[in-house]
PDB file of C-alpha atoms in Angstrom:
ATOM      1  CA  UNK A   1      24.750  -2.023   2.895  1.00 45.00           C
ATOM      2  CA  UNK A   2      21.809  -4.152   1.567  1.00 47.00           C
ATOM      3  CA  UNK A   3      20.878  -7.345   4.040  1.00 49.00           C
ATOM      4  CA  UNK A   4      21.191 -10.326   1.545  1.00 50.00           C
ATOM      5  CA  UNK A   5      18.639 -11.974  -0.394  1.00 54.00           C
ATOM      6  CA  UNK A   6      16.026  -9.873  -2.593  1.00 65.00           C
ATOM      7  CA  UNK A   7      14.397  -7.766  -0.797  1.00 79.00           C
ATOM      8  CA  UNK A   8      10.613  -8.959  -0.622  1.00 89.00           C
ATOM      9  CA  UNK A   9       7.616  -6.374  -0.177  1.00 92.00           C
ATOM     10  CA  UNK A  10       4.047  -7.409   0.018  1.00 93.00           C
ATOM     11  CA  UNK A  11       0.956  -5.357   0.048  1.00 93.00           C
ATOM     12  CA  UNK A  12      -2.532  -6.371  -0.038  1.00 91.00           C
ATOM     13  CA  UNK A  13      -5.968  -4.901   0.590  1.00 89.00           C
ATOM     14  CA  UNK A  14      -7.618  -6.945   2.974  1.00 87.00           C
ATOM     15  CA  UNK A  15     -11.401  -5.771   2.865  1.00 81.00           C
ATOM     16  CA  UNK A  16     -10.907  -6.181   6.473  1.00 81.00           C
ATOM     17  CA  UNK A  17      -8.966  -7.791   9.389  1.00 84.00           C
ATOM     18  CA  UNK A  18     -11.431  -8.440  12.048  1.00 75.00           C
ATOM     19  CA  UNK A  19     -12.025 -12.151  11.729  1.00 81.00           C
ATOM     20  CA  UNK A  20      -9.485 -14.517  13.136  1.00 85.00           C
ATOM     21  CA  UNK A  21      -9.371 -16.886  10.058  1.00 89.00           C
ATOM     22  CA  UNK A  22      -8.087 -13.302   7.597  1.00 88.00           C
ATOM     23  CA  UNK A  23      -5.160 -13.231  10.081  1.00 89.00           C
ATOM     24  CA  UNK A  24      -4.267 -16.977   9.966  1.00 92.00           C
ATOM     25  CA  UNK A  25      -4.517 -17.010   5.907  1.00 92.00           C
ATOM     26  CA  UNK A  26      -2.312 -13.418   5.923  1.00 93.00           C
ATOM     27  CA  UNK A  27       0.147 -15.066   8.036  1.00 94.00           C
ATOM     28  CA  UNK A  28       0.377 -18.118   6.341  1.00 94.00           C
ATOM     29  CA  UNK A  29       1.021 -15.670   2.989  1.00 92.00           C
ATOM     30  CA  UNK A  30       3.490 -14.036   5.038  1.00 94.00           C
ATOM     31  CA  UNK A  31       5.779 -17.572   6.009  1.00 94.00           C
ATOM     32  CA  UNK A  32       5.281 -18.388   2.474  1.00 93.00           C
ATOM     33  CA  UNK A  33       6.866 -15.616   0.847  1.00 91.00           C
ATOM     34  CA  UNK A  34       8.844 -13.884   4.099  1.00 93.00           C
ATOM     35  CA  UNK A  35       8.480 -10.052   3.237  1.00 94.00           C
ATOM     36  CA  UNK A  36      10.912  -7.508   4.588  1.00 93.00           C
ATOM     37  CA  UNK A  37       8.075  -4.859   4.305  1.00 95.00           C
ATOM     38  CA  UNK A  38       3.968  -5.708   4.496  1.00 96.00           C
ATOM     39  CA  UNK A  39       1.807  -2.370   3.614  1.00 97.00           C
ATOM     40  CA  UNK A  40      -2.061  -3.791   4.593  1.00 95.00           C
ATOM     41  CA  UNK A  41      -5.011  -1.124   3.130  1.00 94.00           C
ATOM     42  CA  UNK A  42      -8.450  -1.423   3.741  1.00 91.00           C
ATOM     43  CA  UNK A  43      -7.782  -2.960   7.478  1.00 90.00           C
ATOM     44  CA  UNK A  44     -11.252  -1.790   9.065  1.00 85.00           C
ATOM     45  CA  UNK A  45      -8.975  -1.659  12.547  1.00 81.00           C
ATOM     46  CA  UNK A  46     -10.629   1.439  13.958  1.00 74.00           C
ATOM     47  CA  UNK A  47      -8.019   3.332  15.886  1.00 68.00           C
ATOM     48  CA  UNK A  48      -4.401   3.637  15.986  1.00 64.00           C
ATOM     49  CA  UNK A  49      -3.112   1.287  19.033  1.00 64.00           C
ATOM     50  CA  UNK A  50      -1.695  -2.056  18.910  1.00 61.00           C
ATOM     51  CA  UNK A  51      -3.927  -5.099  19.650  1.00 68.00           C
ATOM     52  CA  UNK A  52      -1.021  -7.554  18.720  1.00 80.00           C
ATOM     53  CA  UNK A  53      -1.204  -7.913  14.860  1.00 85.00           C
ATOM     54  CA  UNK A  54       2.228  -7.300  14.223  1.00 87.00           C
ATOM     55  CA  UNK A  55       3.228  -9.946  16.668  1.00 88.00           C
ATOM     56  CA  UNK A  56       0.662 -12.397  15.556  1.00 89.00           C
ATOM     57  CA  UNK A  57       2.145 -11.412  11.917  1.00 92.00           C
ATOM     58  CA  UNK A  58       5.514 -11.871  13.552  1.00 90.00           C
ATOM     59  CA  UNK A  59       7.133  -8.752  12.866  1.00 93.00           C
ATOM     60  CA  UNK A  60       9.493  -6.888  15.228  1.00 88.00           C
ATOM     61  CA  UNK A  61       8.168  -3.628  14.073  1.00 93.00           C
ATOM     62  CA  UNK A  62       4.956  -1.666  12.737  1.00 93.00           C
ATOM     63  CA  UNK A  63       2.594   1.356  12.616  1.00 94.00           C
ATOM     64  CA  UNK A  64      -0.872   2.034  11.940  1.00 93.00           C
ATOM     65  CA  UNK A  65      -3.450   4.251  10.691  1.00 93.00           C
ATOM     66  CA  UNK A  66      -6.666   3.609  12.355  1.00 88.00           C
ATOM     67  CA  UNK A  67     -10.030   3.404   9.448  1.00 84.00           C
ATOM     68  CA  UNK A  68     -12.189   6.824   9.446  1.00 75.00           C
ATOM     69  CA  UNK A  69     -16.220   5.340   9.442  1.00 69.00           C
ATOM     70  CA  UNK A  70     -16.577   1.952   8.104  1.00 69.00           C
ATOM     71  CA  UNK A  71     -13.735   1.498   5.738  1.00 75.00           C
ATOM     72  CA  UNK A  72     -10.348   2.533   5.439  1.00 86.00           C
ATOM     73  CA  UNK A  73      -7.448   2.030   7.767  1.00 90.00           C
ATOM     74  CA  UNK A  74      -3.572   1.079   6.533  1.00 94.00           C
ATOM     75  CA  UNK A  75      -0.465  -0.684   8.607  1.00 95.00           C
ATOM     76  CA  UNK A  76       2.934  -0.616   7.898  1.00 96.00           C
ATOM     77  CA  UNK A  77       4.915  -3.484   8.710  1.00 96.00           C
ATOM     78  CA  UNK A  78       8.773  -4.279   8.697  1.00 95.00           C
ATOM     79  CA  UNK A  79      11.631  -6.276  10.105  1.00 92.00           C
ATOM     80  CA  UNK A  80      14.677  -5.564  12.263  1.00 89.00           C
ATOM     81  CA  UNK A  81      17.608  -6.127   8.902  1.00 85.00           C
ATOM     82  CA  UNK A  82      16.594  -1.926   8.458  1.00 86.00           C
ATOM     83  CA  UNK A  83      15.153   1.149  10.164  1.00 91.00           C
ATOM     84  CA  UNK A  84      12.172   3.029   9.178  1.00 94.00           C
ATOM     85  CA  UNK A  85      11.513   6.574  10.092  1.00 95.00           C
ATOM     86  CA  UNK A  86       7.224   8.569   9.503  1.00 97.00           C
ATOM     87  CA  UNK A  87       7.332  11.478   7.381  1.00 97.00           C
ATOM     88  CA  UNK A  88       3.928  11.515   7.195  1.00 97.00           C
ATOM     89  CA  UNK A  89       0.332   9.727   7.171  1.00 97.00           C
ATOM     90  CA  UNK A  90      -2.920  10.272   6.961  1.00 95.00           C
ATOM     91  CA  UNK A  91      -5.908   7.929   5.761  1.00 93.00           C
ATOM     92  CA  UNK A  92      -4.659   7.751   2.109  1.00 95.00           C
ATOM     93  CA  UNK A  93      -0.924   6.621   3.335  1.00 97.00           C
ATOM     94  CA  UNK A  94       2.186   5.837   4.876  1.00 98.00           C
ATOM     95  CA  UNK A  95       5.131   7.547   3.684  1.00 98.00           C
ATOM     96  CA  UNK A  96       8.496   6.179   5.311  1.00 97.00           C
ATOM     97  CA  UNK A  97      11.976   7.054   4.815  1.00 95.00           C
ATOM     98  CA  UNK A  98      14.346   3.469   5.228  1.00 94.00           C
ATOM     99  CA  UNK A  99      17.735   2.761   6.474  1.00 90.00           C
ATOM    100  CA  UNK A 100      19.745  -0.451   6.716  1.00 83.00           C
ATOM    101  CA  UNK A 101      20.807  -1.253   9.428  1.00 76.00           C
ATOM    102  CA  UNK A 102      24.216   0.699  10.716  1.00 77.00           C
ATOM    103  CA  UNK A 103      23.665   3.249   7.971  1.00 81.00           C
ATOM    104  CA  UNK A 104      24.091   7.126   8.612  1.00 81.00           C
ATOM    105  CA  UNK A 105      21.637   8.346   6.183  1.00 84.00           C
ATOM    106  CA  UNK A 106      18.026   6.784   4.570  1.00 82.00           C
ATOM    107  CA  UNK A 107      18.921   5.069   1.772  1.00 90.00           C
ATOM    108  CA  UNK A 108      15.354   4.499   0.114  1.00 94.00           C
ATOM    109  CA  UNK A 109      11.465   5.898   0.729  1.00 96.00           C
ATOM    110  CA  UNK A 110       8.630   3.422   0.404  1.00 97.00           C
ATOM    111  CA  UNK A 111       4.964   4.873   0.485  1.00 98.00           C
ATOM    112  CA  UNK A 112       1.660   2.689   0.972  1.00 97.00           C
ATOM    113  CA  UNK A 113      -0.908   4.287  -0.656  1.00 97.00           C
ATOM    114  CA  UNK A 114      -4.297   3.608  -0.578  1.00 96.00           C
ATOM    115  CA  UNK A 115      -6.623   5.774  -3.037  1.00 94.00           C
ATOM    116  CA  UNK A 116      -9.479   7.457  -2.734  1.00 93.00           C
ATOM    117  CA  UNK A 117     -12.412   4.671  -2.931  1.00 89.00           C
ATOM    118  CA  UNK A 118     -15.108   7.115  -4.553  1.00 90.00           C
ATOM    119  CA  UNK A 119     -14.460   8.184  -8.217  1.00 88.00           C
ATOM    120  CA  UNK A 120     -15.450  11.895  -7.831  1.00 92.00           C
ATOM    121  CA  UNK A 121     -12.534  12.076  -4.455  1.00 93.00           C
ATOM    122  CA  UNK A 122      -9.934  10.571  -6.649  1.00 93.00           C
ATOM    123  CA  UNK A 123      -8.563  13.793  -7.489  1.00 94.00           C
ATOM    124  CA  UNK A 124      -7.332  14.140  -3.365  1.00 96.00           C
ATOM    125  CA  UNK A 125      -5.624  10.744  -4.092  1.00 96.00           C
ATOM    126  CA  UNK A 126      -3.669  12.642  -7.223  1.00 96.00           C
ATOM    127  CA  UNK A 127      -3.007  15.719  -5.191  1.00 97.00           C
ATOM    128  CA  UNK A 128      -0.973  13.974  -2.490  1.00 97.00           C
ATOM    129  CA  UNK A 129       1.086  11.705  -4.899  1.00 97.00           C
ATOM    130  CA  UNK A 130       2.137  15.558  -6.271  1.00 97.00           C
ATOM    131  CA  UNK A 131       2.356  16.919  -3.125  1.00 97.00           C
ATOM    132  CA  UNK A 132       4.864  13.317  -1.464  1.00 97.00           C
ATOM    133  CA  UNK A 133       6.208  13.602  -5.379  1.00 96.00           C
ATOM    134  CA  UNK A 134       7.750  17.027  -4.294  1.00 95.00           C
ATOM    135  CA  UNK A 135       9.222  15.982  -0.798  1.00 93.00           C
ATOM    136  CA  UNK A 136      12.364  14.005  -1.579  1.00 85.00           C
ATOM    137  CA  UNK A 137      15.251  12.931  -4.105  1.00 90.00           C
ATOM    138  CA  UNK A 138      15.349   9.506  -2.803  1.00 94.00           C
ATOM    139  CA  UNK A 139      14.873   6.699  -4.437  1.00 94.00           C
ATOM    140  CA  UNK A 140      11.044   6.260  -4.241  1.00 95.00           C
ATOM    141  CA  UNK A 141       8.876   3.355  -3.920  1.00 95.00           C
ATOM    142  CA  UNK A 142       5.501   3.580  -3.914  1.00 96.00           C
ATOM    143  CA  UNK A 143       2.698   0.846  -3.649  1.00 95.00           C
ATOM    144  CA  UNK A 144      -0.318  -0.307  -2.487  1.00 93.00           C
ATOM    145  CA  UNK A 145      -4.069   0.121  -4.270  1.00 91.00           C
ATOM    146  CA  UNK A 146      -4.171   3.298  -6.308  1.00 93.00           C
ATOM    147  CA  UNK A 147      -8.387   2.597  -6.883  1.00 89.00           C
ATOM    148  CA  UNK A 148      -8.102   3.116 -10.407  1.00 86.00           C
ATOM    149  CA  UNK A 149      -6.221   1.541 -13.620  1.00 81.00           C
ATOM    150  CA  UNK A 150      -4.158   2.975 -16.781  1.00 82.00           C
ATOM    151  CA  UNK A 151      -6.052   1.428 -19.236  1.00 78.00           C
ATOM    152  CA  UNK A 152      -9.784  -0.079 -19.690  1.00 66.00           C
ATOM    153  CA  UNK A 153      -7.592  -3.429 -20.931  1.00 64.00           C
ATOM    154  CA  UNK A 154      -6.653  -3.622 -17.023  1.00 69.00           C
ATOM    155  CA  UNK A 155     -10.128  -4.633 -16.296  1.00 70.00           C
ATOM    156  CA  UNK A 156     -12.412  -7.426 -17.000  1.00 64.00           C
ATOM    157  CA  UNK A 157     -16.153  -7.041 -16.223  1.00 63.00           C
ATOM    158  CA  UNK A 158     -17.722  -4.400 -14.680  1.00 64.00           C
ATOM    159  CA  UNK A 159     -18.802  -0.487 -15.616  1.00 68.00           C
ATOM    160  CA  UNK A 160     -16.602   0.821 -18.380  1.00 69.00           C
ATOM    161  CA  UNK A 161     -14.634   3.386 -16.963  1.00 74.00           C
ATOM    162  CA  UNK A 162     -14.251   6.838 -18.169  1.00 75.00           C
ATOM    163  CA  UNK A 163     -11.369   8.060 -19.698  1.00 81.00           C
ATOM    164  CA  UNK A 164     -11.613  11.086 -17.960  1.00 82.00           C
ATOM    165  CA  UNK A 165     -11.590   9.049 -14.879  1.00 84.00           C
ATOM    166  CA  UNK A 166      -8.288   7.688 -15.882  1.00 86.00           C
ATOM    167  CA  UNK A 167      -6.533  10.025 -17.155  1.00 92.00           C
ATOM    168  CA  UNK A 168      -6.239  11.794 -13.772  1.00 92.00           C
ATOM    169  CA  UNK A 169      -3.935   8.669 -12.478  1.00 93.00           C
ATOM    170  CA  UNK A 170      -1.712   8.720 -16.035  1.00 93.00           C
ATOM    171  CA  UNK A 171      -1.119  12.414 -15.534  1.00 95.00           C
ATOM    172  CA  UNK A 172       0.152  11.957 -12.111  1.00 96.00           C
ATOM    173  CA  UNK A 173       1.975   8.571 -13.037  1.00 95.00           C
ATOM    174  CA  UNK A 174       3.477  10.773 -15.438  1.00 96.00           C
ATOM    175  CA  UNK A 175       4.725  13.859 -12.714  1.00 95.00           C
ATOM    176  CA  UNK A 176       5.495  11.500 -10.378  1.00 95.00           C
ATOM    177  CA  UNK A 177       8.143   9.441 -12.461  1.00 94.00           C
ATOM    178  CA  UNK A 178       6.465   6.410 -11.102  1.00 94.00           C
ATOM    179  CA  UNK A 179       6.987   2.787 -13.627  1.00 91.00           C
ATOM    180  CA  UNK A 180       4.422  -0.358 -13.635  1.00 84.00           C
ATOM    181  CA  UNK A 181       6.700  -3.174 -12.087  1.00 82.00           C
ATOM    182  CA  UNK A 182       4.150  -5.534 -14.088  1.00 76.00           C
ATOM    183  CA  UNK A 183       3.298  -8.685 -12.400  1.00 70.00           C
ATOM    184  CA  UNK A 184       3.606 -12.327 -12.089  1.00 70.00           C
ATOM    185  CA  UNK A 185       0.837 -14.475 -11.791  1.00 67.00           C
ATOM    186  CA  UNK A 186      -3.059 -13.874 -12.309  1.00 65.00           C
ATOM    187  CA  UNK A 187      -3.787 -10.893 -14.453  1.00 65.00           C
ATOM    188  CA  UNK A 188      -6.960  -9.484 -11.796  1.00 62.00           C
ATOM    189  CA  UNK A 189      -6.124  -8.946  -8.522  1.00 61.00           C
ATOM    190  CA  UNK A 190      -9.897  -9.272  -7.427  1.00 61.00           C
ATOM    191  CA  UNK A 191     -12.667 -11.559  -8.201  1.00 62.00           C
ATOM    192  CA  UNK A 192     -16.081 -11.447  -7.194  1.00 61.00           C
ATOM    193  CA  UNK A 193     -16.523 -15.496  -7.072  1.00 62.00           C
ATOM    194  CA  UNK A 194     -19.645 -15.401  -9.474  1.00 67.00           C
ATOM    195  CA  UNK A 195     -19.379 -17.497 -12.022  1.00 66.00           C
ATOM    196  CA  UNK A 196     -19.183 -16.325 -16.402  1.00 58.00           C
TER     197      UNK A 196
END
């Protein structure tokens, strides 16, 4: 049985969540928009135990992957309308299988993903979408920042990207099954602030 209301899911990359003023301005996103589910990438939080973000974020429930050197790290946080059970992590993602509350059986699987940040990795990134691809008949969500695009028209600025380099993430959009949800709202989801 589905809690009422649509169900909300955010998930950002937040370059970072050690300054006080990044956890006021994600919470305030979070009262805005009240999210069942928040998947956070790029956290910089360096090890695995809690030091009261999901409280401050005020959600009931959470877990974390701790960053590997100077970048990296991923949470997973959710609310008490469903139950979430790890089938696996590692720096790249979360996988999670999700039951409403007073179910007998999962009725969904979410995975935060977070690829691989250097182009000539990005193949690792493909491998484990196969690999999670294979583990499941569930319905299968999966979201979060893949590090690369489908198409040079998804990017404004910048090095031209191969097509090589792309077609690794088509092919495994493709095997996976996975569909672009699309957006609403601004068309880049990052901005480096220099003007022209």
């Amino acid at each position: 049985q589905l809690p009422p209301g649509a169900m909300k899911i955010l998930c950002l990359n937040c370059r970072g969540l050690g300054q006080p003023e990044i956890v006021q301005e994600l919470h305030s996103l979070i009262q805005l928009h009240r999210p069942w589910l928040v998947f956070l990438s790029e956290t910089h939080l360096y090890d695995n135990r809690d030091d009261g973000l999901q409280q401050k974020l005020g959600f009931a429930n959470g877990f974390r992957v701790g960053s590997f050197g100077r970048g990296g790290g991923l949470v997973l946080l959710w609310t008490q309308d469903f139950e979430v059970k790890v089938q696996s992590y590692d720096k790249l993602h979360i996988d999670v299988e999700i039951w409403y509350s007073g179910s007998q059986r999962a009725a969904w699987r979410f995975t935060g993903f977070y690829g691989e940040s250097r182009s000539e990795l990005r193949y690792r990134s493909w491998d484990l979408l196969k690999l999670l691809q294979s583990r499941g008949s569930l319905p299968w969500l999966c979201a979060g920042d893949f590090n690369e695009i489908l198409d040079a028209g998804e990017q404004f600025g910048g090095l031209v990207r191969a097509e090589r380099q792309m077609d690794g993430f088509r092919e495994v959009v493709e095997v996976c099954g996975f569909s672009d949800l699309g957006f609403i709202g601004l068309p880049w989801t990052w901005d480096n602030r220099q003007d022209g």
